[in-house]
Amino acid sequence: MAKVSFLNKIYNAGPLILLYYLCISEVDTNLEKIFEIFTLNFQIILIYFWILKRPEIMANGHIFLAGLINDVVMGFPLGISSLSYLIIIFVGTYVRNKSVNTTIASDWFTFLVAMIFSNLLFFSLLNNFSDLSFAFSKIGYNMFFTIFTFPIFWLLFNIYQISLLGNRDV
Amino acid sequence: MSVSRDDFSIAFRSALLQRGASQKFSVLSLIFLALIIFFLDVYGTKFTSPVRGFLNDVIYRISYLSSTPTRYFPKATSNISSFLNVREENKRLKETIEKYKSLELNVEYLSNQNQDLQKILETEYFNKNLNNIVLAKVLVDKNSPFLKSIIINKGTSTGILKGMPVTLNNYLVGRIVETNYLSSRVLLLNDLNSRIPVTLGEGAQAILSGSGLDKPILEYLPDDYSIAKEINVFASGKDGIFSPGTPIGKTNINGEVDLFVDPNQLSFVTVNLISQQKGNL
């Protein structure tokens, strides 16, 4: 019984561990070597899905901290990734409060809205308050592929949720 | 209508302020905290610099440790495959040795000629003074679609300062843009924010600008200049930072520069302290 409980704790912590690992390690979702323009923001997908489905396993404080770590590793001004992630949490929580039953299509659409707000804040703050410059085409590609790949990760996370955490709202 | 407005405001407030057993902090409080940290980091340099430096040093080390499995796994698989191909590799290496033996005679002549030419240019070859070179290991090489930079394991404790040139085998790699006590960030030549004054083999002056892709481009070339293939590109040293004549790469048919050092394959680099000592920065 204790073993099952321990395993459940590990499974529950899985998405959060993945988020921390993606933020702190060299592992990235910049796949330009495979296809020249293929980059995606996996952290945002991860946060949005779990905030919608299981907010109790993605604590706000942890996401905030992961954002700070991401800023240090990537060389961005401190707090900017946290802000971007918090906007995702805010939209996700709002959608969860307003909706009773969600589908992959509705989640996809609301994710688009969340990502637009989040990236708008992220890049406008960087543009106005730092010396870093960006290629807008790269931002566009990044957003496109993040939206494009969302349903794939939605399905994978859903399988994880159903098989390891127990189905709750599907 | 008013009910729907109420619903909206309730959901909106709840999303911002809601806390519970698993959520110890509300989104709104964390947004304010993130904004304060952001503006302190951007404007409050005196107060935040040491804190940020300490944070950077700690997190870079943790990042290096956490990336160890991903670094060693490809190495292990490549070791196995190279073991399987050892006969073919041996044959290829023998052929290569024969080729290099024939080229060896030319090397001495070329190196003498190179030294003479450097004397004429009144430049110092920084290899002569090894005290001014700091060898550093690449701690973190996170591939970002927006920023092309690496983190090295040497910082202000070894005399590294912002702006210093970073090289590998005497080829220019980038420059230091952020220093901490035990680590530094190097902006690579292909980053969108990188601008280096360069001289082309024929003497034309230009600016080498990072494009965000693997190959930087040449800007501000003379009006009537047409870029040809295979022209050597060197740092001109006009900024007083980079040693004049430091090789960077060769032009290709698209007008881009093929760097001598692949920015995605860096394990060790050297930081050249000589420019700073001259008081050029």
Coordinates of C-alpha atoms in Angstrom, one line a residue:
Chain A
M1 CA 0.0 0.0 0.0
A2 CA 2.8 2.3 0.9
K3 CA 4.6 1.4 -2.3
V4 CA 1.5 2.4 -4.3
S5 CA 1.2 5.7 -2.5
F6 CA 4.9 6.4 -3.2
L7 CA 4.4 5.6 -6.9
N8 CA 1.4 7.8 -7.1
K9 CA 3.4 10.7 -5.6
I10 CA 6.1 10.1 -8.2
Y11 CA 3.5 10.1 -11.0
N12 CA 1.9 13.2 -9.7
A13 CA 5.2 15.0 -9.5
G14 CA 6.1 13.9 -13.1
P15 CA 4.9 17.0 -14.9
L16 CA 6.5 19.3 -12.4
I17 CA 9.8 17.4 -12.5
L18 CA 9.7 17.6 -16.3
L19 CA 9.1 21.4 -16.2
Y20 CA 12.0 21.9 -13.8
Y21 CA 14.3 19.7 -15.8
L22 CA 13.5 21.5 -19.1
C23 CA 14.2 24.8 -17.5
I24 CA 17.4 23.9 -15.8
S25 CA 19.1 21.4 -18.1
E26 CA 20.6 21.7 -21.6
V27 CA 17.7 19.7 -23.0
D28 CA 15.7 22.0 -25.2
T29 CA 12.9 21.9 -27.7
N30 CA 14.8 23.9 -30.3
L31 CA 14.9 21.4 -33.2
E32 CA 16.4 23.7 -35.8
K33 CA 19.0 21.0 -36.6
I34 CA 16.1 18.7 -37.7
F35 CA 14.2 21.3 -39.6
E36 CA 15.5 24.8 -40.1
I37 CA 12.6 26.6 -38.5
F38 CA 11.2 24.0 -36.1
T39 CA 11.3 25.4 -32.6
L40 CA 8.6 25.2 -29.9
N41 CA 7.9 26.4 -26.4
F42 CA 7.2 23.1 -24.7
Q43 CA 7.1 24.6 -21.2
I44 CA 4.0 26.6 -22.1
I45 CA 2.2 23.5 -23.4
L46 CA 3.1 21.5 -20.3
I47 CA 1.9 24.2 -17.9
Y48 CA -1.3 24.9 -19.8
F49 CA -2.4 21.3 -20.0
W50 CA -1.8 20.5 -16.4
I51 CA -3.3 23.8 -15.1
L52 CA -6.5 22.9 -17.1
K53 CA -6.6 19.2 -16.1
R54 CA -4.9 18.9 -12.7
P55 CA -4.0 22.2 -11.2
E56 CA -3.2 20.6 -7.9
I57 CA 0.0 19.0 -9.3
M58 CA 1.3 22.3 -10.9
A59 CA 1.6 24.7 -8.0
N60 CA 1.8 28.3 -8.9
G61 CA 4.9 28.9 -6.7
H62 CA 6.8 26.1 -8.5
I63 CA 5.9 27.4 -11.9
F64 CA 7.1 30.9 -10.8
L65 CA 10.4 29.4 -9.6
A66 CA 10.8 27.4 -12.8
G67 CA 10.4 30.6 -14.8
L68 CA 13.1 32.3 -12.7
I69 CA 15.5 29.4 -13.4
N70 CA 14.7 29.5 -17.1
D71 CA 15.6 33.2 -17.1
V72 CA 19.0 32.6 -15.5
V73 CA 19.8 29.7 -17.9
M74 CA 18.6 31.5 -21.0
G75 CA 20.1 34.9 -20.1
F76 CA 16.8 36.8 -20.0
P77 CA 16.0 39.5 -17.4
L78 CA 14.9 37.8 -14.2
G79 CA 11.1 37.4 -13.8
I80 CA 10.2 37.6 -17.5
S81 CA 9.6 33.9 -18.1
S82 CA 7.7 33.7 -14.7
L83 CA 5.4 36.5 -15.9
S84 CA 4.8 34.7 -19.2
Y85 CA 4.0 31.4 -17.4
L86 CA 1.7 33.2 -14.9
I87 CA -0.3 34.6 -17.8
I88 CA -0.7 31.0 -19.0
I89 CA -1.8 29.9 -15.6
F90 CA -4.3 32.9 -15.4
V91 CA -5.9 32.1 -18.7
G92 CA -6.0 28.4 -18.0
T93 CA -7.6 28.9 -14.6
Y94 CA -10.1 31.3 -16.1
V95 CA -11.0 28.8 -18.8
R96 CA -11.3 26.0 -16.1
N97 CA -13.6 28.2 -14.0
K98 CA -15.8 29.1 -16.9
S99 CA -16.1 25.7 -18.6
V100 CA -17.8 22.5 -17.5
N101 CA -16.6 20.0 -20.1
T102 CA -13.5 20.6 -22.3
T103 CA -12.5 18.9 -25.5
I104 CA -9.2 18.8 -27.4
A105 CA -10.6 21.5 -29.8
S106 CA -11.7 23.9 -27.1
D107 CA -8.4 23.4 -25.3
W108 CA -6.5 24.1 -28.5
F109 CA -8.4 27.3 -29.1
T110 CA -8.1 28.6 -25.6
F111 CA -4.4 27.7 -25.6
L112 CA -4.0 29.9 -28.7
V113 CA -5.5 32.8 -26.7
A114 CA -3.2 32.1 -23.7
M115 CA -0.1 31.9 -25.8
I116 CA -0.9 35.1 -27.6
F117 CA -1.3 37.0 -24.3
S118 CA 1.8 35.3 -22.8
N119 CA 4.1 35.9 -25.8
L120 CA 2.8 39.5 -26.3
L121 CA 3.8 40.3 -22.7
F122 CA 7.1 38.4 -23.0
F123 CA 8.4 40.0 -26.2
S124 CA 7.0 43.5 -25.5
L125 CA 8.8 43.6 -22.1
L126 CA 12.0 42.3 -23.7
N127 CA 11.8 44.7 -26.6
N128 CA 11.2 47.7 -24.3
F129 CA 13.3 47.0 -21.3
S130 CA 16.3 45.0 -22.5
D131 CA 19.0 45.4 -25.2
L132 CA 18.2 42.0 -26.7
S133 CA 16.9 42.0 -30.2
F134 CA 14.9 39.2 -31.9
A135 CA 13.9 38.1 -35.3
F136 CA 10.2 38.4 -35.5
S137 CA 10.1 35.6 -38.0
K138 CA 11.6 33.3 -35.4
I139 CA 8.9 34.3 -32.9
G140 CA 6.3 33.6 -35.5
Y141 CA 7.7 30.1 -36.3
N142 CA 8.0 29.4 -32.6
M143 CA 4.4 30.3 -31.9
F144 CA 3.1 28.4 -35.0
F145 CA 4.9 25.2 -34.1
T146 CA 3.9 25.5 -30.4
I147 CA 0.2 25.8 -31.5
F148 CA 0.6 23.1 -34.2
T149 CA 2.1 20.5 -31.8
F150 CA -0.3 21.2 -28.9
P151 CA -2.8 18.5 -29.8
I152 CA 0.0 15.9 -30.0
F153 CA 1.2 16.7 -26.5
W154 CA -2.4 17.0 -25.3
L155 CA -3.0 13.4 -26.4
L156 CA 0.3 12.2 -24.8
F157 CA -0.4 14.0 -21.5
N158 CA -3.9 12.7 -21.6
I159 CA -2.7 9.1 -21.9
Y160 CA -0.3 9.8 -19.0
Q161 CA -3.2 11.2 -17.0
I162 CA -5.6 8.3 -17.7
S163 CA -3.1 5.5 -17.3
L164 CA -1.0 6.7 -14.3
L165 CA -3.0 9.3 -12.5
G166 CA -6.5 8.0 -13.0
N167 CA -9.2 9.5 -15.2
R168 CA -11.1 12.3 -13.6
D169 CA -12.7 14.5 -16.1
V170 CA -12.6 12.8 -19.5
Chain B
M1 CA -26.9 40.1 -19.5
S2 CA -25.9 41.2 -16.0
V3 CA -25.7 37.5 -14.9
S4 CA -23.2 36.8 -17.6
R5 CA -21.2 39.9 -16.6
D6 CA -21.2 38.6 -13.0
D7 CA -20.1 35.2 -14.2
F8 CA -17.2 36.8 -16.0
S9 CA -16.1 38.9 -13.1
I10 CA -16.3 35.9 -10.7
A11 CA -14.3 33.7 -12.9
F12 CA -11.8 36.5 -13.6
R13 CA -11.3 37.3 -9.9
S14 CA -11.2 33.6 -9.0
A15 CA -8.5 33.0 -11.6
L16 CA -6.4 35.9 -10.2
L17 CA -6.9 35.5 -6.5
Q18 CA -7.9 31.8 -5.9
R19 CA -5.7 29.9 -3.4
G20 CA -6.2 26.5 -1.9
A21 CA -4.5 23.5 -0.3
S22 CA -2.2 23.0 -3.3
Q23 CA -1.9 26.6 -4.4
K24 CA -0.2 28.6 -1.6
F25 CA 0.2 31.7 -3.7
S26 CA -2.4 33.5 -5.8
V27 CA -1.5 34.3 -9.5
L28 CA -1.9 38.0 -8.8
S29 CA 0.6 38.1 -6.0
L30 CA 3.1 36.1 -8.0
I31 CA 2.6 38.5 -11.0
F32 CA 3.4 41.5 -8.8
L33 CA 6.4 39.6 -7.4
A34 CA 7.7 38.8 -10.9
L35 CA 7.2 42.4 -12.0
I36 CA 9.2 43.7 -9.0
I37 CA 12.0 41.2 -9.7
F38 CA 12.0 42.1 -13.4
F39 CA 12.3 45.8 -12.8
L40 CA 14.9 45.4 -10.1
D41 CA 16.9 43.3 -12.4
V42 CA 16.6 45.7 -15.3
Y43 CA 17.1 49.0 -13.4
G44 CA 18.5 48.3 -9.9
T45 CA 22.0 47.1 -11.1
K46 CA 23.9 48.1 -7.9
F47 CA 21.7 46.0 -5.7
T48 CA 20.8 43.2 -8.0
S49 CA 24.2 42.6 -9.7
P50 CA 25.8 40.6 -6.9
V51 CA 22.6 38.7 -6.2
R52 CA 22.1 37.9 -9.8
G53 CA 25.8 36.9 -10.1
F54 CA 25.5 34.5 -7.2
L55 CA 22.2 33.1 -8.6
N56 CA 23.9 32.6 -12.0
D57 CA 26.9 30.8 -10.5
V58 CA 24.7 28.4 -8.5
I59 CA 22.2 27.7 -11.2
Y60 CA 24.8 27.3 -14.0
R61 CA 26.5 24.6 -11.8
I62 CA 23.2 22.8 -11.1
S63 CA 22.4 23.1 -14.8
Y64 CA 25.8 21.5 -15.7
L65 CA 25.2 18.6 -13.3
S66 CA 21.6 18.0 -14.4
S67 CA 22.7 18.0 -18.1
T68 CA 25.4 15.4 -17.5
P69 CA 23.3 12.3 -18.5
T70 CA 22.3 14.0 -21.8
R71 CA 25.9 14.9 -22.5
Y72 CA 27.3 11.4 -21.8
F73 CA 24.6 9.3 -23.5
P74 CA 25.4 10.4 -27.0
K75 CA 29.1 9.9 -26.2
A76 CA 28.5 6.3 -25.1
T77 CA 26.6 5.5 -28.2
S78 CA 29.2 7.1 -30.5
N79 CA 31.9 5.1 -28.7
I80 CA 30.2 1.8 -29.4
S81 CA 29.7 2.7 -33.1
S82 CA 33.3 3.8 -33.5
F83 CA 34.5 0.6 -31.9
L84 CA 32.5 -1.4 -34.5
N85 CA 34.1 0.7 -37.3
V86 CA 37.6 0.5 -36.1
R87 CA 39.1 -1.4 -39.1
E88 CA 37.7 1.1 -41.6
E89 CA 38.8 4.0 -39.4
N90 CA 42.3 2.6 -39.2
K91 CA 42.5 2.3 -43.0
R92 CA 41.2 5.9 -43.4
L93 CA 43.6 7.2 -40.8
K94 CA 46.6 5.6 -42.6
E95 CA 45.6 7.4 -45.7
T96 CA 45.2 10.6 -43.8
I97 CA 48.7 10.3 -42.3
E98 CA 50.2 9.8 -45.7
K99 CA 48.5 12.9 -46.9
Y100 CA 49.6 15.0 -44.0
K101 CA 53.2 13.8 -44.4
S102 CA 53.3 15.3 -47.8
L103 CA 51.8 18.5 -46.5
E104 CA 54.2 18.7 -43.5
L105 CA 57.0 20.3 -45.6
N106 CA 54.9 23.2 -46.5
V107 CA 53.8 23.9 -43.0
E108 CA 57.2 25.2 -41.8
Y109 CA 57.5 27.5 -44.7
L110 CA 54.0 28.8 -44.2
S111 CA 54.4 29.4 -40.5
N112 CA 57.6 31.4 -41.0
Q113 CA 55.9 33.4 -43.7
N114 CA 52.9 33.9 -41.4
Q115 CA 55.1 35.2 -38.6
D116 CA 56.9 37.6 -40.9
L117 CA 53.5 39.0 -42.1
Q118 CA 52.3 39.4 -38.6
K119 CA 55.4 41.5 -37.8
I120 CA 54.6 43.6 -40.8
L121 CA 51.1 44.1 -39.5
E122 CA 52.4 45.0 -36.1
T123 CA 50.1 42.6 -34.4
E124 CA 50.8 40.2 -31.6
Y125 CA 49.9 36.6 -32.0
F126 CA 48.3 36.0 -28.6
N127 CA 49.5 32.4 -28.5
K128 CA 53.0 33.8 -27.7
N129 CA 51.9 34.9 -24.2
L130 CA 50.0 32.1 -22.6
N131 CA 49.6 34.1 -19.4
N132 CA 47.0 36.1 -21.2
I133 CA 44.9 33.1 -22.2
V134 CA 42.3 31.5 -19.9
L135 CA 41.1 28.1 -20.9
A136 CA 37.5 27.6 -20.0
K137 CA 35.1 24.7 -20.2
V138 CA 31.6 25.1 -21.6
L139 CA 29.2 24.5 -18.8
V140 CA 25.8 25.1 -20.5
D141 CA 25.1 25.2 -24.2
K142 CA 21.4 25.5 -24.3
N143 CA 20.1 25.9 -27.8
S144 CA 17.6 28.8 -27.8
P145 CA 15.7 29.9 -31.0
F146 CA 16.3 33.5 -29.9
L147 CA 19.7 33.7 -28.2
K148 CA 22.9 32.0 -29.3
S149 CA 25.1 32.0 -26.2
I150 CA 27.1 29.6 -24.1
I151 CA 28.1 29.6 -20.4
I152 CA 31.7 29.0 -19.4
N153 CA 33.2 27.9 -16.1
K154 CA 35.5 30.9 -15.6
G155 CA 34.5 34.3 -14.4
T156 CA 35.8 37.5 -12.7
S157 CA 37.9 35.4 -10.3
T158 CA 40.3 34.6 -13.2
G159 CA 40.2 38.2 -14.6
I160 CA 37.6 37.8 -17.2
L161 CA 35.7 41.0 -18.0
K162 CA 32.8 42.0 -20.2
G163 CA 33.7 42.4 -23.9
M164 CA 36.8 40.1 -23.9
P165 CA 37.2 38.0 -27.1
V166 CA 36.7 34.3 -26.9
T167 CA 38.5 32.0 -29.3
L168 CA 39.0 28.3 -30.1
N169 CA 42.3 27.2 -31.7
N170 CA 42.9 30.9 -32.4
Y171 CA 39.6 31.2 -34.3
L172 CA 37.2 33.8 -33.0
V173 CA 34.1 32.3 -31.4
G174 CA 32.4 35.3 -29.7
R175 CA 32.7 37.7 -26.8
I176 CA 31.9 37.9 -23.1
V177 CA 28.6 39.6 -22.4
E178 CA 27.9 38.7 -18.8
T179 CA 30.4 38.0 -16.0
N180 CA 29.8 36.3 -12.6
Y181 CA 32.4 35.4 -10.0
L182 CA 32.7 31.8 -11.2
S183 CA 31.1 31.8 -14.7
S184 CA 30.5 33.9 -17.7
R185 CA 28.2 34.1 -20.7
V186 CA 29.7 34.2 -24.2
L187 CA 27.7 35.8 -27.0
L188 CA 28.4 33.7 -30.1
L189 CA 29.1 35.2 -33.5
N190 CA 25.9 33.9 -35.0
D191 CA 23.6 35.6 -32.4
L192 CA 21.3 38.3 -33.7
N193 CA 22.9 40.8 -31.3
S194 CA 26.5 40.1 -32.4
R195 CA 28.3 42.8 -34.5
I196 CA 32.0 42.5 -35.2
P197 CA 34.2 44.8 -37.5
V198 CA 36.0 42.6 -40.0
T199 CA 38.5 42.7 -42.8
L200 CA 38.0 40.6 -45.9
G201 CA 41.0 38.9 -47.5
E202 CA 41.3 41.5 -50.1
G203 CA 41.3 44.4 -47.6
A204 CA 37.6 45.4 -47.7
Q205 CA 36.1 46.4 -44.4
A206 CA 32.7 45.2 -43.2
I207 CA 30.6 44.3 -40.2
L208 CA 29.9 40.7 -39.4
S209 CA 26.4 40.5 -38.1
G210 CA 24.8 37.5 -36.5
S211 CA 21.6 36.3 -38.3
G212 CA 20.3 34.1 -35.6
L213 CA 21.1 31.1 -37.9
D214 CA 24.3 29.1 -38.1
K215 CA 26.0 31.5 -40.5
P216 CA 26.5 35.2 -39.9
I217 CA 26.2 37.7 -42.7
L218 CA 28.4 40.6 -43.9
E219 CA 26.9 44.1 -43.7
Y220 CA 28.2 47.6 -44.7
L221 CA 30.5 46.4 -47.5
P222 CA 31.8 48.9 -50.0
D223 CA 29.1 50.0 -52.5
D224 CA 30.7 48.4 -55.6
Y225 CA 31.8 45.2 -53.7
S226 CA 30.5 41.9 -54.8
I227 CA 31.1 38.9 -52.5
A228 CA 33.0 36.0 -54.0
K229 CA 33.3 32.5 -52.6
E230 CA 36.1 31.4 -50.3
I231 CA 37.3 34.8 -49.1
N232 CA 38.9 34.7 -45.7
V233 CA 37.3 36.9 -43.1
F234 CA 39.4 38.3 -40.2
A235 CA 38.6 40.5 -37.2
S236 CA 39.8 44.0 -38.1
G237 CA 40.4 45.0 -34.5
K238 CA 39.0 48.5 -35.2
D239 CA 36.8 48.2 -32.1
G240 CA 39.9 47.8 -29.9
I241 CA 38.6 44.6 -28.5
F242 CA 39.5 41.8 -30.9
S243 CA 43.0 41.2 -32.0
P244 CA 43.5 42.3 -35.6
G245 CA 43.9 39.4 -37.9
T246 CA 42.0 36.8 -35.8
P247 CA 40.5 34.4 -38.3
I248 CA 36.8 34.0 -38.3
G249 CA 35.6 32.2 -41.4
K250 CA 35.2 32.1 -45.1
T251 CA 32.6 33.6 -47.4
N252 CA 30.2 31.3 -49.3
I253 CA 28.3 31.7 -52.5
N254 CA 25.2 33.1 -50.6
G255 CA 27.2 36.0 -49.1
E256 CA 27.2 34.4 -45.7
V257 CA 30.3 33.5 -43.7
D258 CA 31.1 29.8 -42.9
L259 CA 32.6 30.0 -39.5
F260 CA 35.8 28.1 -38.9
V261 CA 34.4 27.0 -35.5
D262 CA 31.0 25.3 -35.4
P263 CA 29.1 27.3 -32.7
N264 CA 27.1 24.2 -31.8
Q265 CA 30.1 22.0 -31.1
L266 CA 32.0 23.9 -28.4
S267 CA 33.4 22.0 -25.4
F268 CA 36.4 24.2 -24.4
V269 CA 37.2 27.8 -25.4
T270 CA 39.9 30.3 -24.6
V271 CA 39.3 33.8 -23.3
N272 CA 41.9 36.3 -24.5
L273 CA 42.8 38.7 -21.6
I274 CA 45.3 40.7 -23.6
S275 CA 43.0 43.3 -25.0
Q276 CA 41.9 44.3 -21.6
Q277 CA 45.4 44.6 -20.3
K278 CA 46.3 46.9 -23.1
G279 CA 43.5 49.2 -21.9
N280 CA 41.6 48.9 -25.2
L281 CA 38.2 48.1 -23.7

